[in-house]
């Protein structure tokens, strides 16, 4: 039987993204701000898309590769992702 | 032993190229439209090859730019690749001028509405030329700095600015153009427009005139100025802000054509030099028998073979694993045109003074090919742009491999069986599955590890070529060690990708290395899977050893060079293909007589 759930809360996703950004940019998590656009950290707009591959694995569902172009901050992206429904068998 | 006739029946993807080859005739025959004499004469006059384009249209080449589901004949990139290679060996000016319509069309096939697709298909069927315009004079490859801007106007857009340096700027009936559609500077600030020149009011769109070029002199290179050009909103391709995404996907497909241009150029340059070499005597004997000459020929031919294996693999991969094509297409584009430049340059040393002469030896075709071919590495993202596309993804590719390397999925094995076996039926083309990144997936890199396993299996099963196979196995093992070392570097904290401008030069060499791993996998796998369909000269894996030896040298891996007798086998194959009037290819393909 398959059912749909919202797997992660906005806060959990924001925390994951903050850690990911900090690790990617080799900076402290305190230097990552939820409303600063990813591009403002100097992260290449194409390189940033690689995060979607890891996010897919973590959340457990397909995510558009260009999601970070459409939701360009941690706040907007985590809000969007928290609404995604994931199927479980 | 298999006859060429049997082979071509099995590998149907080359049938149309063979048909086109016969139709176009022998380019050494001055009576054919696409003859070397005619091409060189047009180049000298910087004249557009109108008659040649007309001939290709009469044959129906334009139909192969339209997907089958829209009433065209585009069903296989392998087929299109081999047809373009056939024309490229005659005249790059003609093939590039003609194929630009595919460049202009691909973004509509990927992201256009059904109405736009139908209208475009009808235009191409009427032999209209479609151009693609992405760049601007001030910004080159930095598309996200482009300034040509579309502002909302009534129900549509008003566009101002100048697009610069694209093919068929003047002759085209329509242009697919990347334009800024908002004032910010993000990847979503750009949209593509399909601009039918007939539908733009007089004075709003003007050609800046022909831009003279070093090679492909007859080509219609130029630009367009838009002055308050009014366009209805229906001319926008896809959603507002989708331009860069669609363009990135489109260029992945057209990069395969660039590889075919280079393959055709290498064939003509090599054929011309072999024609010279087999006739030429110095110090009382044929120059082709001189050890230094043979050694150079082997190194040259090795690059042709690697390019072909990589091209075949990639063309098939577009059908099987389109989501991963962002990496694969960038490897092809950053390798094959670069190899072709090296091949042509090395051939100049074997051709002597004749390479520099504009009328001697086959009407001076060599110097034309040398100049024409130099433009291919600039198209569809230059070499650095493509290496950049690879290196951005390397860390994530390495991360994924670290989990899967010893436990690859059944899907990867299944994909390999279809990609590397040239006679396996391919899934239909589906451009909607292209993506802007591969999300850490690269099935073909697993071909390297599996190549070692295949060779080990061969060593156990076949009594033939043991010594060769062992040396191939050793090369592969050393390449795999290099690959693991690169992965370790990529996964360390040393590698951090910041903005494009600041990426260290060293990272570009990582992208280059990654390309060599793909090449090694392609050569071994193509040989292993196709021994019964390749030309008889390529049944023995001596050519595979030559390719791996070259790849090892490029990767700073020490291996023994080929012996003189191994080099002789490869030179014999080159000379035999020349005498039998066959394409310089592992697959038997007869040339027009």
mmCIF file of C-alpha atoms in Angstrom, chain B residues 102-289:
data_model
loop_
_atom_site.group_PDB
_atom_site.id
_atom_site.type_symbol
_atom_site.label_atom_id
_atom_site.label_comp_id
_atom_site.label_asym_id
_atom_site.label_seq_id
_atom_site.Cartn_x
_atom_site.Cartn_y
_atom_site.Cartn_z
ATOM 1 C CA UNK B 102 19.264 22.084 -36.619
ATOM 2 C CA UNK B 103 20.929 24.405 -34.098
ATOM 3 C CA UNK B 104 18.200 26.960 -34.592
ATOM 4 C CA UNK B 105 15.473 24.330 -34.310
ATOM 5 C CA UNK B 106 16.612 22.235 -31.355
ATOM 6 C CA UNK B 107 15.464 24.720 -28.698
ATOM 7 C CA UNK B 108 11.928 24.624 -30.107
ATOM 8 C CA UNK B 109 11.961 20.820 -30.168
ATOM 9 C CA UNK B 110 13.007 20.944 -26.493
ATOM 10 C CA UNK B 111 10.948 23.784 -25.085
ATOM 11 C CA UNK B 112 8.567 25.145 -27.715
ATOM 12 C CA UNK B 113 4.792 24.789 -27.826
ATOM 13 C CA UNK B 114 3.207 22.293 -30.204
ATOM 14 C CA UNK B 115 2.062 25.247 -32.357
ATOM 15 C CA UNK B 116 5.616 26.573 -32.545
ATOM 16 C CA UNK B 117 6.929 23.111 -33.368
ATOM 17 C CA UNK B 118 4.422 22.609 -36.180
ATOM 18 C CA UNK B 119 5.159 26.027 -37.662
ATOM 19 C CA UNK B 120 8.894 25.437 -37.481
ATOM 20 C CA UNK B 121 8.623 21.981 -39.048
ATOM 21 C CA UNK B 122 6.694 23.545 -41.940
ATOM 22 C CA UNK B 123 9.382 26.213 -42.415
ATOM 23 C CA UNK B 124 12.208 23.653 -42.471
ATOM 24 C CA UNK B 125 10.285 21.503 -44.946
ATOM 25 C CA UNK B 126 10.146 24.602 -47.164
ATOM 26 C CA UNK B 127 13.969 24.665 -46.906
ATOM 27 C CA UNK B 128 14.013 27.830 -44.832
ATOM 28 C CA UNK B 129 17.190 28.482 -42.834
ATOM 29 C CA UNK B 130 16.922 28.861 -39.052
ATOM 30 C CA UNK B 131 19.769 30.487 -37.086
ATOM 31 C CA UNK B 132 20.696 30.388 -33.409
ATOM 32 C CA UNK B 133 21.874 33.564 -31.719
ATOM 33 C CA UNK B 134 23.129 33.387 -28.143
ATOM 34 C CA UNK B 135 26.199 35.606 -27.856
ATOM 35 C CA UNK B 136 26.987 39.322 -27.784
ATOM 36 C CA UNK B 137 30.202 41.073 -28.711
ATOM 37 C CA UNK B 138 31.017 42.379 -25.235
ATOM 38 C CA UNK B 139 30.278 39.172 -23.348
ATOM 39 C CA UNK B 140 31.242 36.087 -25.418
ATOM 40 C CA UNK B 141 30.658 32.875 -23.453
ATOM 41 C CA UNK B 142 29.404 34.782 -20.406
ATOM 42 C CA UNK B 143 25.750 34.521 -21.433
ATOM 43 C CA UNK B 144 24.525 35.741 -18.049
ATOM 44 C CA UNK B 145 26.018 39.145 -18.748
ATOM 45 C CA UNK B 146 24.165 39.571 -22.034
ATOM 46 C CA UNK B 147 22.423 42.893 -22.452
ATOM 47 C CA UNK B 148 20.011 42.582 -25.393
ATOM 48 C CA UNK B 149 16.772 43.161 -23.582
ATOM 49 C CA UNK B 150 13.064 42.514 -24.177
ATOM 50 C CA UNK B 151 10.696 44.759 -22.233
ATOM 51 C CA UNK B 152 6.992 44.128 -21.927
ATOM 52 C CA UNK B 153 5.144 46.093 -24.597
ATOM 53 C CA UNK B 154 1.381 45.938 -25.156
ATOM 54 C CA UNK B 155 0.577 42.198 -25.470
ATOM 55 C CA UNK B 156 4.152 41.211 -26.272
ATOM 56 C CA UNK B 157 7.729 42.454 -26.157
ATOM 57 C CA UNK B 158 9.930 45.237 -27.488
ATOM 58 C CA UNK B 159 13.564 44.212 -28.015
ATOM 59 C CA UNK B 160 16.658 46.378 -28.345
ATOM 60 C CA UNK B 161 20.341 45.606 -28.765
ATOM 61 C CA UNK B 162 22.844 43.788 -30.937
ATOM 62 C CA UNK B 163 23.452 40.028 -31.158
ATOM 63 C CA UNK B 164 26.876 39.227 -32.560
ATOM 64 C CA UNK B 165 28.798 36.454 -34.274
ATOM 65 C CA UNK B 166 26.458 33.735 -35.339
ATOM 66 C CA UNK B 167 26.088 31.710 -38.479
ATOM 67 C CA UNK B 168 23.421 32.454 -41.115
ATOM 68 C CA UNK B 169 22.714 35.832 -39.531
ATOM 69 C CA UNK B 170 21.770 37.357 -42.882
ATOM 70 C CA UNK B 171 20.459 34.417 -44.938
ATOM 71 C CA UNK B 172 18.213 32.922 -42.269
ATOM 72 C CA UNK B 173 14.439 33.247 -42.383
ATOM 73 C CA UNK B 174 14.145 32.961 -38.624
ATOM 74 C CA UNK B 175 16.402 33.232 -35.610
ATOM 75 C CA UNK B 176 16.167 31.572 -32.206
ATOM 76 C CA UNK B 177 17.542 34.268 -29.918
ATOM 77 C CA UNK B 178 18.484 34.481 -26.242
ATOM 78 C CA UNK B 179 17.266 37.763 -24.770
ATOM 79 C CA UNK B 180 17.126 39.244 -21.295
ATOM 80 C CA UNK B 181 13.529 39.485 -20.052
ATOM 81 C CA UNK B 182 13.943 41.047 -16.643
ATOM 82 C CA UNK B 183 16.228 43.539 -15.013
ATOM 83 C CA UNK B 184 17.850 41.192 -12.497
ATOM 84 C CA UNK B 185 20.858 39.091 -13.314
ATOM 85 C CA UNK B 186 19.939 35.519 -12.483
ATOM 86 C CA UNK B 187 19.691 32.326 -14.553
ATOM 87 C CA UNK B 188 15.958 33.072 -14.813
ATOM 88 C CA UNK B 189 16.521 36.509 -16.345
ATOM 89 C CA UNK B 190 16.717 35.181 -19.908
ATOM 90 C CA UNK B 191 14.170 33.877 -22.399
ATOM 91 C CA UNK B 192 14.444 32.460 -25.882
ATOM 92 C CA UNK B 193 12.466 33.956 -28.756
ATOM 93 C CA UNK B 194 11.709 32.489 -32.137
ATOM 94 C CA UNK B 195 11.930 35.467 -34.454
ATOM 95 C CA UNK B 196 10.489 35.010 -37.927
ATOM 96 C CA UNK B 197 12.149 37.837 -39.833
ATOM 97 C CA UNK B 198 9.130 38.252 -42.135
ATOM 98 C CA UNK B 199 6.970 39.062 -39.131
ATOM 99 C CA UNK B 200 9.160 41.902 -37.862
ATOM 100 C CA UNK B 201 8.364 45.388 -39.197
ATOM 101 C CA UNK B 202 10.816 46.957 -41.619
ATOM 102 C CA UNK B 203 13.634 48.795 -39.888
ATOM 103 C CA UNK B 204 13.259 46.995 -36.574
ATOM 104 C CA UNK B 205 15.696 44.212 -37.437
ATOM 105 C CA UNK B 206 18.857 44.710 -39.494
ATOM 106 C CA UNK B 207 21.906 42.652 -40.390
ATOM 107 C CA UNK B 208 25.289 44.070 -39.392
ATOM 108 C CA UNK B 209 26.828 42.536 -42.536
ATOM 109 C CA UNK B 210 29.278 39.704 -43.129
ATOM 110 C CA UNK B 211 32.025 39.206 -40.566
ATOM 111 C CA UNK B 212 35.152 37.919 -42.307
ATOM 112 C CA UNK B 213 36.698 34.747 -40.877
ATOM 113 C CA UNK B 214 40.044 32.954 -41.054
ATOM 114 C CA UNK B 215 38.468 29.697 -42.282
ATOM 115 C CA UNK B 216 35.009 28.714 -43.571
ATOM 116 C CA UNK B 217 35.276 31.973 -45.479
ATOM 117 C CA UNK B 218 32.081 31.497 -47.436
ATOM 118 C CA UNK B 219 29.982 31.186 -44.311
ATOM 119 C CA UNK B 220 27.384 33.841 -43.517
ATOM 120 C CA UNK B 221 28.850 34.922 -40.166
ATOM 121 C CA UNK B 222 27.333 38.104 -38.837
ATOM 122 C CA UNK B 223 25.005 39.679 -36.349
ATOM 123 C CA UNK B 224 21.647 41.389 -36.000
ATOM 124 C CA UNK B 225 20.650 44.748 -34.584
ATOM 125 C CA UNK B 226 17.204 45.017 -33.026
ATOM 126 C CA UNK B 227 15.767 48.483 -32.721
ATOM 127 C CA UNK B 228 12.443 48.636 -30.899
ATOM 128 C CA UNK B 229 11.630 45.301 -32.531
ATOM 129 C CA UNK B 230 8.048 44.427 -31.580
ATOM 130 C CA UNK B 231 7.321 40.737 -31.055
ATOM 131 C CA UNK B 232 4.079 39.053 -29.992
ATOM 132 C CA UNK B 233 4.316 37.011 -26.758
ATOM 133 C CA UNK B 234 3.711 33.818 -28.777
ATOM 134 C CA UNK B 235 7.269 34.154 -30.111
ATOM 135 C CA UNK B 236 8.707 33.361 -26.692
ATOM 136 C CA UNK B 237 9.894 29.744 -26.406
ATOM 137 C CA UNK B 238 8.696 28.125 -23.182
ATOM 138 C CA UNK B 239 8.093 30.000 -19.955
ATOM 139 C CA UNK B 240 9.485 33.431 -19.256
ATOM 140 C CA UNK B 241 12.958 32.909 -17.778
ATOM 141 C CA UNK B 242 13.420 29.414 -19.249
ATOM 142 C CA UNK B 243 15.823 30.603 -21.956
ATOM 143 C CA UNK B 244 19.123 29.668 -20.393
ATOM 144 C CA UNK B 245 17.849 26.265 -19.284
ATOM 145 C CA UNK B 246 16.562 25.402 -22.768
ATOM 146 C CA UNK B 247 19.690 26.742 -24.464
ATOM 147 C CA UNK B 248 21.965 24.659 -22.197
ATOM 148 C CA UNK B 249 19.974 21.538 -23.088
ATOM 149 C CA UNK B 250 19.971 22.358 -26.816
ATOM 150 C CA UNK B 251 23.716 22.825 -26.989
ATOM 151 C CA UNK B 252 24.219 19.350 -25.561
ATOM 152 C CA UNK B 253 22.588 17.872 -28.661
ATOM 153 C CA UNK B 254 24.328 20.077 -31.224
ATOM 154 C CA UNK B 255 27.728 19.253 -29.706
ATOM 155 C CA UNK B 256 27.388 15.832 -31.338
ATOM 156 C CA UNK B 257 27.324 17.539 -34.732
ATOM 157 C CA UNK B 258 30.512 19.408 -33.874
ATOM 158 C CA UNK B 259 32.179 16.032 -33.357
ATOM 159 C CA UNK B 260 31.011 14.933 -36.807
ATOM 160 C CA UNK B 261 32.502 18.075 -38.396
ATOM 161 C CA UNK B 262 35.858 17.253 -36.802
ATOM 162 C CA UNK B 263 35.667 13.599 -37.848
ATOM 163 C CA UNK B 264 35.056 14.603 -41.482
ATOM 164 C CA UNK B 265 37.895 17.127 -41.403
ATOM 165 C CA UNK B 266 40.322 14.558 -39.981
ATOM 166 C CA UNK B 267 39.369 12.057 -42.679
ATOM 167 C CA UNK B 268 40.095 14.414 -45.563
ATOM 168 C CA UNK B 269 43.332 15.721 -44.085
ATOM 169 C CA UNK B 270 44.608 12.196 -43.356
ATOM 170 C CA UNK B 271 43.466 10.877 -46.740
ATOM 171 C CA UNK B 272 45.217 13.726 -48.562
ATOM 172 C CA UNK B 273 48.477 13.086 -46.716
ATOM 173 C CA UNK B 274 48.305 9.317 -47.265
ATOM 174 C CA UNK B 275 47.645 9.909 -50.958
ATOM 175 C CA UNK B 276 50.821 11.990 -50.992
ATOM 176 C CA UNK B 277 52.830 9.600 -48.825
ATOM 177 C CA UNK B 278 52.155 6.407 -50.803
ATOM 178 C CA UNK B 279 53.416 8.125 -53.959
ATOM 179 C CA UNK B 280 56.321 9.971 -52.437
ATOM 180 C CA UNK B 281 59.829 8.563 -52.559
ATOM 181 C CA UNK B 282 62.752 9.999 -50.625
ATOM 182 C CA UNK B 283 66.252 8.545 -50.331
ATOM 183 C CA UNK B 284 65.293 5.727 -52.663
ATOM 184 C CA UNK B 285 62.167 4.411 -50.913
ATOM 185 C CA UNK B 286 58.580 5.314 -50.074
ATOM 186 C CA UNK B 287 58.428 7.802 -47.193
ATOM 187 C CA UNK B 288 55.588 5.884 -45.593
ATOM 188 C CA UNK B 289 58.035 3.107 -44.711
#
